[in-house]
Each structure stands twice: as structure tokens, then as C-alpha cells.
């Protein structure tokens, strides 16, 4: 009995020493002065935010490096405005993963991990806005809004609430549907949503999956679009939306799902490539404030729901058999702003985007849409935050 008691006391003593040696979040960040001094100063000037983060348990902190935070903190007036608006707390919340994930937890397959960002001003995703993470060529990279990416440069810094990974860029809170389509150069899709009077519905809906045709896909059926009735256009746009389910690429398996207009979509995976009916997903997983967008190379036809993939085709064949390329330019793009900054999610010539990141990330927008109020490059601040 005495022997068991001594063992218990010894184990308790070891646990106590280990706990004493593990720093809290503030101390752990302060210890990385060469890479995290800016974040340390930021938290030091926002005691409520620091206390809130220090109280967290079983989380993973993605800590932006000094270089990553430089543009955000270089303008003290802008930083003060962001802090007072609550945006800074939302941004840092998006850098906190629910659960403790060591660097070895991440593999070659994409993972979509919820963050503690649940503020409905900035996200309408049930369970918290997510980040995508995967390992490639030995590097662990996180993908956020518009597929902006950040790579882990220092992994596995322990603190009392979990683990910290230092990353080389700020994550970007996903934007609303309109701004995401615009900044991803899916301007025809944005215009079609506007023309169908569905913008507000998509902005206000929780948990959506959107299959957005690229501009080339709309151009390929340009000859028939001017003849569509309002109801026909609404039906076509609705056929590209799944309501009540955020289906990231990891969830897209061979299955049948129901679109907003009540008709079925057939998801097929062939040699790792995802198809929706006959349309190929060319850019997956563009995160939205209320779900996810997957870019496809055809406009889906609700009257041709049986269309199947042609894996031998060298170019996309429209699902509208009587359609041809229009002569008046890309449909639905009149009056739609062209993005002034190229983000990783942006599509070009109808194909997937280049993998390089933009030179200056736009600040994420509040839900409901702030439109073109983002100033790209340097410190991007919203006038009405």
C-alpha cells in the first residue's frame, strides 16, 4: 500500500514539474522573439484578447511571423481601427484550430479543420470557419480565403493549451459569395447570380456548396443565354448550389446530391478527378464565409441531368447540346468589376489558377458583403468596419 502511495506521489510530482516547465501562450510566444515579437507586442497591447487566448485548451495556434504581420501593424491608425471594430479578434480566432494538431498530424490528403471563428459577423459555417491543410514536398501548408496560403516555418511549440506552429503568412478570412466569385475571376458566374436575383439568398444562407462554372464555360454556351427566361436562368443557377451542406473536396465521393432547384447532381470521382454530371472540377475548395466553391469547366444543364464525364475529351463539351460560343463577349460580365489583384484562386482562360500567392492580401469582409471597399496591397482596411 505504502509502495503504491509512493508511486502516485512520484507520478504527481513528475506531472507537476512538466506542467511548470510548459509555458502559457503569452510566454511561449515571447520566447520566440526572432519570429514572433510582433505578435507578442500585439497581444501585449490587447490584454483582453491575450487573456481570451491564454484561457484556451486543446487548440492549435497558427502564429503569423513578424514578416507576415508587417503590413497589418505598420499603420498604427489602421491597426487601432481594426482592434476597436473587433476584426482583429476575428482574424486571430481564424488562426486557432479546434484540437491539438502536431506537425506530424498532417498528411498528403487535404484536411479541413474548424477554427474557433464562429462570429456570425464573419462566418455562417456551422461549427466554425475552416482552414484547409495538407503536406506537400515535406512542407505543411494552410489554405484560407481565395486559397491564400501559409506554410509552417517553425512547428510544434508547446504551450499549456496545446501547440503553436509559426506560419509565414496571414490567413485570410473567407469572403462572401459575391466578392469571392469576383476575386476568383468567376465574373460570369457572379453576373449570372445577380441576373437571377439570387445574390441576397446566397449571401444569407448558411452552409452552401456552389459549383461555379468558369468564364470559358459560360462563353461556350453564349448563343443561348440571351433567350433564357427569368425562371429558366434561376433554375440553371439553382442547379449549381447545394443547400445545408458544406461539401469540401474530401467529402466529394461517388454519390447523388440534391441541388437547390430540387434536381439531382451526380458526383463521380475518376482517377482522383471529381466530376459533377459531365463537368470537371478544375479548382476545388475556394472557401466562402458560408461554405465552399468548386470551379467547374461546364455550365450544368438541369434538362440534361444524365450527362456523364468524357475522360477522353481534350476540351469541355457543353451540356447544352444546341449551344455555341457567343459573339458579344463573356456573358453576364457587363458591369461586373474585374479583380485588380490576382489571388491564388483566380481562374485564367477557364483553367486552374497559378499556385503563387498574391502580393497583398485583401482583408476579409463582414458577412452580407461590403463590395469593393477592400483596398488591395499594403494595409487593406474597410472604411465601414
PDB file of N, CA and C in Angstrom, residues 183-254:
ATOM      1  N   UNK A 183     -13.240  38.028 -57.027  1.00  0.00           N
ATOM      2  CA  UNK A 183     -11.795  37.941 -56.840  1.00  0.00           C
ATOM      3  C   UNK A 183     -11.188  36.664 -57.399  1.00  0.00           C
ATOM      4  N   UNK A 184     -12.016  35.645 -57.619  1.00  0.00           N
ATOM      5  CA  UNK A 184     -11.548  34.411 -58.254  1.00  0.00           C
ATOM      6  C   UNK A 184     -11.682  34.476 -59.771  1.00  0.00           C
ATOM      7  N   UNK A 185     -12.042  35.660 -60.284  1.00  0.00           N
ATOM      8  CA  UNK A 185     -12.237  35.875 -61.720  1.00  0.00           C
ATOM      9  C   UNK A 185     -13.343  34.981 -62.280  1.00  0.00           C
ATOM     10  N   UNK A 186     -14.321  34.685 -61.444  1.00  0.00           N
ATOM     11  CA  UNK A 186     -15.517  33.963 -61.890  1.00  0.00           C
ATOM     12  C   UNK A 186     -16.610  34.993 -62.121  1.00  0.00           C
ATOM     13  N   UNK A 187     -16.288  35.960 -62.969  1.00  0.00           N
ATOM     14  CA  UNK A 187     -17.159  37.121 -63.122  1.00  0.00           C
ATOM     15  C   UNK A 187     -18.462  36.786 -63.846  1.00  0.00           C
ATOM     16  N   UNK A 188     -18.442  35.813 -64.744  1.00  0.00           N
ATOM     17  CA  UNK A 188     -19.676  35.404 -65.414  1.00  0.00           C
ATOM     18  C   UNK A 188     -20.622  34.732 -64.417  1.00  0.00           C
ATOM     19  N   UNK A 189     -20.070  33.905 -63.542  1.00  0.00           N
ATOM     20  CA  UNK A 189     -20.897  33.270 -62.510  1.00  0.00           C
ATOM     21  C   UNK A 189     -21.487  34.328 -61.583  1.00  0.00           C
ATOM     22  N   UNK A 190     -20.669  35.309 -61.201  1.00  0.00           N
ATOM     23  CA  UNK A 190     -21.180  36.385 -60.355  1.00  0.00           C
ATOM     24  C   UNK A 190     -22.316  37.132 -61.060  1.00  0.00           C
ATOM     25  N   UNK A 191     -22.116  37.436 -62.339  1.00  0.00           N
ATOM     26  CA  UNK A 191     -23.145  38.138 -63.091  1.00  0.00           C
ATOM     27  C   UNK A 191     -24.414  37.320 -63.257  1.00  0.00           C
ATOM     28  N   UNK A 192     -24.269  36.005 -63.447  1.00  0.00           N
ATOM     29  CA  UNK A 192     -25.443  35.139 -63.592  1.00  0.00           C
ATOM     30  C   UNK A 192     -26.244  35.094 -62.292  1.00  0.00           C
ATOM     31  N   UNK A 193     -25.542  35.032 -61.159  1.00  0.00           N
ATOM     32  CA  UNK A 193     -26.228  35.050 -59.859  1.00  0.00           C
ATOM     33  C   UNK A 193     -26.991  36.357 -59.692  1.00  0.00           C
ATOM     34  N   UNK A 194     -26.354  37.474 -60.082  1.00  0.00           N
ATOM     35  CA  UNK A 194     -27.027  38.767 -59.993  1.00  0.00           C
ATOM     36  C   UNK A 194     -28.250  38.824 -60.905  1.00  0.00           C
ATOM     37  N   UNK A 195     -28.074  38.341 -62.138  1.00  0.00           N
ATOM     38  CA  UNK A 195     -29.166  38.390 -63.110  1.00  0.00           C
ATOM     39  C   UNK A 195     -30.354  37.532 -62.681  1.00  0.00           C
ATOM     40  N   UNK A 196     -30.078  36.471 -61.953  1.00  0.00           N
ATOM     41  CA  UNK A 196     -31.145  35.587 -61.457  1.00  0.00           C
ATOM     42  C   UNK A 196     -31.740  36.085 -60.139  1.00  0.00           C
ATOM     43  N   UNK A 197     -31.259  37.234 -59.657  1.00  0.00           N
ATOM     44  CA  UNK A 197     -31.743  37.821 -58.389  1.00  0.00           C
ATOM     45  C   UNK A 197     -31.575  36.862 -57.213  1.00  0.00           C
ATOM     46  N   UNK A 198     -30.455  36.151 -57.202  1.00  0.00           N
ATOM     47  CA  UNK A 198     -30.199  35.187 -56.131  1.00  0.00           C
ATOM     48  C   UNK A 198     -29.053  35.616 -55.222  1.00  0.00           C
ATOM     49  N   UNK A 199     -28.504  36.809 -55.436  1.00  0.00           N
ATOM     50  CA  UNK A 199     -27.352  37.247 -54.651  1.00  0.00           C
ATOM     51  C   UNK A 199     -27.663  37.273 -53.169  1.00  0.00           C
ATOM     52  N   UNK A 200     -28.750  37.932 -52.790  1.00  0.00           N
ATOM     53  CA  UNK A 200     -29.086  38.041 -51.365  1.00  0.00           C
ATOM     54  C   UNK A 200     -29.347  36.676 -50.748  1.00  0.00           C
ATOM     55  N   UNK A 201     -30.007  35.801 -51.496  1.00  0.00           N
ATOM     56  CA  UNK A 201     -30.287  34.456 -50.971  1.00  0.00           C
ATOM     57  C   UNK A 201     -28.998  33.708 -50.679  1.00  0.00           C
ATOM     58  N   UNK A 202     -28.032  33.802 -51.572  1.00  0.00           N
ATOM     59  CA  UNK A 202     -26.766  33.097 -51.372  1.00  0.00           C
ATOM     60  C   UNK A 202     -25.944  33.737 -50.259  1.00  0.00           C
ATOM     61  N   UNK A 203     -26.042  35.059 -50.127  1.00  0.00           N
ATOM     62  CA  UNK A 203     -25.311  35.728 -49.060  1.00  0.00           C
ATOM     63  C   UNK A 203     -25.829  35.340 -47.690  1.00  0.00           C
ATOM     64  N   UNK A 204     -27.132  35.150 -47.576  1.00  0.00           N
ATOM     65  CA  UNK A 204     -27.761  34.946 -46.269  1.00  0.00           C
ATOM     66  C   UNK A 204     -27.872  33.487 -45.858  1.00  0.00           C
ATOM     67  N   UNK A 205     -27.605  32.566 -46.768  1.00  0.00           N
ATOM     68  CA  UNK A 205     -27.798  31.147 -46.486  1.00  0.00           C
ATOM     69  C   UNK A 205     -26.596  30.568 -45.742  1.00  0.00           C
ATOM     70  N   UNK A 206     -26.863  29.758 -44.722  1.00  0.00           N
ATOM     71  CA  UNK A 206     -25.806  29.040 -44.021  1.00  0.00           C
ATOM     72  C   UNK A 206     -25.460  27.766 -44.798  1.00  0.00           C
ATOM     73  N   UNK A 207     -24.194  27.414 -44.798  1.00  0.00           N
ATOM     74  CA  UNK A 207     -23.745  26.089 -45.240  1.00  0.00           C
ATOM     75  C   UNK A 207     -24.165  25.764 -46.674  1.00  0.00           C
ATOM     76  N   UNK A 208     -23.442  26.334 -47.631  1.00  0.00           N
ATOM     77  CA  UNK A 208     -23.730  26.065 -49.034  1.00  0.00           C
ATOM     78  C   UNK A 208     -22.498  25.489 -49.732  1.00  0.00           C
ATOM     79  N   UNK A 209     -22.758  24.705 -50.760  1.00  0.00           N
ATOM     80  CA  UNK A 209     -21.725  24.248 -51.690  1.00  0.00           C
ATOM     81  C   UNK A 209     -22.124  24.741 -53.063  1.00  0.00           C
ATOM     82  N   UNK A 210     -21.220  25.440 -53.728  1.00  0.00           N
ATOM     83  CA  UNK A 210     -21.513  26.016 -55.042  1.00  0.00           C
ATOM     84  C   UNK A 210     -20.520  25.453 -56.067  1.00  0.00           C
ATOM     85  N   UNK A 211     -21.073  24.969 -57.167  1.00  0.00           N
ATOM     86  CA  UNK A 211     -20.246  24.568 -58.309  1.00  0.00           C
ATOM     87  C   UNK A 211     -20.312  25.721 -59.312  1.00  0.00           C
ATOM     88  N   UNK A 212     -19.222  26.481 -59.406  1.00  0.00           N
ATOM     89  CA  UNK A 212     -19.222  27.710 -60.198  1.00  0.00           C
ATOM     90  C   UNK A 212     -18.525  27.495 -61.537  1.00  0.00           C
ATOM     91  N   UNK A 213     -19.260  27.591 -62.645  1.00  0.00           N
ATOM     92  CA  UNK A 213     -18.606  27.470 -63.956  1.00  0.00           C
ATOM     93  C   UNK A 213     -17.638  28.630 -64.191  1.00  0.00           C
ATOM     94  N   UNK A 214     -16.508  28.340 -64.819  1.00  0.00           N
ATOM     95  CA  UNK A 214     -15.579  29.413 -65.141  1.00  0.00           C
ATOM     96  C   UNK A 214     -16.093  30.215 -66.335  1.00  0.00           C
ATOM     97  N   UNK A 215     -15.419  31.307 -66.641  1.00  0.00           N
ATOM     98  CA  UNK A 215     -15.887  32.196 -67.707  1.00  0.00           C
ATOM     99  C   UNK A 215     -15.940  31.503 -69.058  1.00  0.00           C
ATOM    100  N   UNK A 216     -14.970  30.638 -69.330  1.00  0.00           N
ATOM    101  CA  UNK A 216     -14.982  29.918 -70.611  1.00  0.00           C
ATOM    102  C   UNK A 216     -16.227  29.043 -70.739  1.00  0.00           C
ATOM    103  N   UNK A 217     -16.670  28.476 -69.620  1.00  0.00           N
ATOM    104  CA  UNK A 217     -17.856  27.615 -69.653  1.00  0.00           C
ATOM    105  C   UNK A 217     -19.102  28.412 -70.047  1.00  0.00           C
ATOM    106  N   UNK A 218     -19.245  29.615 -69.495  1.00  0.00           N
ATOM    107  CA  UNK A 218     -20.383  30.457 -69.883  1.00  0.00           C
ATOM    108  C   UNK A 218     -20.249  30.909 -71.331  1.00  0.00           C
ATOM    109  N   UNK A 219     -19.043  31.251 -71.727  1.00  0.00           N
ATOM    110  CA  UNK A 219     -18.841  31.707 -73.102  1.00  0.00           C
ATOM    111  C   UNK A 219     -19.182  30.615 -74.103  1.00  0.00           C
ATOM    112  N   UNK A 220     -18.940  29.364 -73.716  1.00  0.00           N
ATOM    113  CA  UNK A 220     -19.186  28.241 -74.628  1.00  0.00           C
ATOM    114  C   UNK A 220     -20.662  28.053 -74.951  1.00  0.00           C
ATOM    115  N   UNK A 221     -21.554  28.593 -74.117  1.00  0.00           N
ATOM    116  CA  UNK A 221     -23.000  28.479 -74.395  1.00  0.00           C
ATOM    117  C   UNK A 221     -23.620  29.861 -74.580  1.00  0.00           C
ATOM    118  N   UNK A 222     -22.786  30.828 -74.943  1.00  0.00           N
ATOM    119  CA  UNK A 222     -23.258  32.211 -75.055  1.00  0.00           C
ATOM    120  C   UNK A 222     -24.402  32.407 -76.028  1.00  0.00           C
ATOM    121  N   UNK A 223     -24.515  31.542 -77.051  1.00  0.00           N
ATOM    122  CA  UNK A 223     -25.541  31.730 -78.088  1.00  0.00           C
ATOM    123  C   UNK A 223     -26.958  31.564 -77.556  1.00  0.00           C
ATOM    124  N   UNK A 224     -27.133  30.841 -76.458  1.00  0.00           N
ATOM    125  CA  UNK A 224     -28.494  30.569 -75.978  1.00  0.00           C
ATOM    126  C   UNK A 224     -28.884  31.396 -74.756  1.00  0.00           C
ATOM    127  N   UNK A 225     -27.934  32.040 -74.130  1.00  0.00           N
ATOM    128  CA  UNK A 225     -28.218  32.652 -72.833  1.00  0.00           C
ATOM    129  C   UNK A 225     -29.159  33.842 -72.931  1.00  0.00           C
ATOM    130  N   UNK A 226     -29.076  34.595 -74.001  1.00  0.00           N
ATOM    131  CA  UNK A 226     -29.954  35.771 -74.119  1.00  0.00           C
ATOM    132  C   UNK A 226     -31.413  35.381 -74.323  1.00  0.00           C
ATOM    133  N   UNK A 227     -31.657  34.125 -74.704  1.00  0.00           N
ATOM    134  CA  UNK A 227     -33.031  33.662 -74.940  1.00  0.00           C
ATOM    135  C   UNK A 227     -33.668  33.018 -73.709  1.00  0.00           C
ATOM    136  N   UNK A 228     -32.920  32.915 -72.629  1.00  0.00           N
ATOM    137  CA  UNK A 228     -33.463  32.274 -71.431  1.00  0.00           C
ATOM    138  C   UNK A 228     -34.481  33.177 -70.751  1.00  0.00           C
ATOM    139  N   UNK A 229     -35.544  32.575 -70.250  1.00  0.00           N
ATOM    140  CA  UNK A 229     -36.481  33.330 -69.414  1.00  0.00           C
ATOM    141  C   UNK A 229     -35.894  33.483 -68.015  1.00  0.00           C
ATOM    142  N   UNK A 230     -36.481  34.358 -67.235  1.00  0.00           N
ATOM    143  CA  UNK A 230     -36.008  34.563 -65.864  1.00  0.00           C
ATOM    144  C   UNK A 230     -36.091  33.270 -65.066  1.00  0.00           C
ATOM    145  N   UNK A 231     -37.185  32.537 -65.230  1.00  0.00           N
ATOM    146  CA  UNK A 231     -37.340  31.276 -64.494  1.00  0.00           C
ATOM    147  C   UNK A 231     -36.306  30.244 -64.938  1.00  0.00           C
ATOM    148  N   UNK A 232     -36.016  30.208 -66.225  1.00  0.00           N
ATOM    149  CA  UNK A 232     -35.014  29.254 -66.715  1.00  0.00           C
ATOM    150  C   UNK A 232     -33.634  29.572 -66.146  1.00  0.00           C
ATOM    151  N   UNK A 233     -33.261  30.851 -66.122  1.00  0.00           N
ATOM    152  CA  UNK A 233     -31.966  31.244 -65.578  1.00  0.00           C
ATOM    153  C   UNK A 233     -31.893  30.932 -64.090  1.00  0.00           C
ATOM    154  N   UNK A 234     -32.975  31.212 -63.373  1.00  0.00           N
ATOM    155  CA  UNK A 234     -32.998  30.899 -61.936  1.00  0.00           C
ATOM    156  C   UNK A 234     -32.827  29.401 -61.711  1.00  0.00           C
ATOM    157  N   UNK A 235     -33.482  28.598 -62.549  1.00  0.00           N
ATOM    158  CA  UNK A 235     -33.364  27.144 -62.423  1.00  0.00           C
ATOM    159  C   UNK A 235     -31.963  26.652 -62.703  1.00  0.00           C
ATOM    160  N   UNK A 236     -31.310  27.261 -63.695  1.00  0.00           N
ATOM    161  CA  UNK A 236     -29.940  26.850 -64.032  1.00  0.00           C
ATOM    162  C   UNK A 236     -28.982  27.224 -62.912  1.00  0.00           C
ATOM    163  N   UNK A 237     -29.079  28.463 -62.411  1.00  0.00           N
ATOM    164  CA  UNK A 237     -28.194  28.881 -61.325  1.00  0.00           C
ATOM    165  C   UNK A 237     -28.431  28.018 -60.087  1.00  0.00           C
ATOM    166  N   UNK A 238     -29.693  27.760 -59.763  1.00  0.00           N
ATOM    167  CA  UNK A 238     -30.009  26.938 -58.597  1.00  0.00           C
ATOM    168  C   UNK A 238     -29.511  25.513 -58.717  1.00  0.00           C
ATOM    169  N   UNK A 239     -29.325  25.052 -59.958  1.00  0.00           N
ATOM    170  CA  UNK A 239     -28.837  23.689 -60.187  1.00  0.00           C
ATOM    171  C   UNK A 239     -27.357  23.559 -59.833  1.00  0.00           C
ATOM    172  N   UNK A 240     -26.703  24.670 -59.573  1.00  0.00           N
ATOM    173  CA  UNK A 240     -25.283  24.671 -59.216  1.00  0.00           C
ATOM    174  C   UNK A 240     -25.050  24.819 -57.715  1.00  0.00           C
ATOM    175  N   UNK A 241     -26.114  24.785 -56.923  1.00  0.00           N
ATOM    176  CA  UNK A 241     -25.999  25.070 -55.488  1.00  0.00           C
ATOM    177  C   UNK A 241     -26.587  23.931 -54.667  1.00  0.00           C
ATOM    178  N   UNK A 242     -25.842  23.501 -53.651  1.00  0.00           N
ATOM    179  CA  UNK A 242     -26.350  22.554 -52.654  1.00  0.00           C
ATOM    180  C   UNK A 242     -26.533  23.325 -51.359  1.00  0.00           C
ATOM    181  N   UNK A 243     -27.708  23.246 -50.799  1.00  0.00           N
ATOM    182  CA  UNK A 243     -28.027  23.996 -49.587  1.00  0.00           C
ATOM    183  C   UNK A 243     -27.988  23.089 -48.364  1.00  0.00           C
ATOM    184  N   UNK A 244     -27.423  23.620 -47.259  1.00  0.00           N
ATOM    185  CA  UNK A 244     -27.438  22.892 -45.997  1.00  0.00           C
ATOM    186  C   UNK A 244     -26.297  21.921 -45.817  1.00  0.00           C
ATOM    187  N   UNK A 245     -25.322  21.935 -46.722  1.00  0.00           N
ATOM    188  CA  UNK A 245     -24.196  21.011 -46.623  1.00  0.00           C
ATOM    189  C   UNK A 245     -22.958  21.660 -47.246  1.00  0.00           C
ATOM    190  N   UNK A 246     -21.885  21.721 -46.466  1.00  0.00           N
ATOM    191  CA  UNK A 246     -20.618  22.237 -46.985  1.00  0.00           C
ATOM    192  C   UNK A 246     -19.765  21.034 -47.364  1.00  0.00           C
ATOM    193  N   UNK A 247     -19.692  20.766 -48.655  1.00  0.00           N
ATOM    194  CA  UNK A 247     -19.007  19.577 -49.156  1.00  0.00           C
ATOM    195  C   UNK A 247     -17.639  19.971 -49.718  1.00  0.00           C
ATOM    196  N   UNK A 248     -16.617  19.859 -48.865  1.00  0.00           N
ATOM    197  CA  UNK A 248     -15.254  20.098 -49.316  1.00  0.00           C
ATOM    198  C   UNK A 248     -14.820  18.918 -50.192  1.00  0.00           C
ATOM    199  N   UNK A 249     -13.700  19.065 -50.874  1.00  0.00           N
ATOM    200  CA  UNK A 249     -13.279  18.025 -51.818  1.00  0.00           C
ATOM    201  C   UNK A 249     -13.126  16.674 -51.142  1.00  0.00           C
ATOM    202  N   UNK A 250     -12.737  16.678 -49.874  1.00  0.00           N
ATOM    203  CA  UNK A 250     -12.580  15.410 -49.154  1.00  0.00           C
ATOM    204  C   UNK A 250     -13.900  14.674 -49.003  1.00  0.00           C
ATOM    205  N   UNK A 251     -15.025  15.423 -49.075  1.00  0.00           N
ATOM    206  CA  UNK A 251     -16.343  14.797 -48.942  1.00  0.00           C
ATOM    207  C   UNK A 251     -16.979  14.473 -50.287  1.00  0.00           C
ATOM    208  N   UNK A 252     -16.384  14.915 -51.382  1.00  0.00           N
ATOM    209  CA  UNK A 252     -16.970  14.661 -52.695  1.00  0.00           C
ATOM    210  C   UNK A 252     -16.593  13.262 -53.156  1.00  0.00           C
ATOM    211  N   UNK A 253     -17.512  12.343 -52.992  1.00  0.00           N
ATOM    212  CA  UNK A 253     -17.325  10.948 -53.372  1.00  0.00           C
ATOM    213  C   UNK A 253     -18.410  10.548 -54.359  1.00  0.00           C
ATOM    214  N   UNK A 254     -18.293   9.380 -54.935  1.00  0.00           N
ATOM    215  CA  UNK A 254     -19.313   8.903 -55.871  1.00  0.00           C
ATOM    216  C   UNK A 254     -20.670   8.880 -55.169  1.00  0.00           C
TER     217      UNK A 254
END
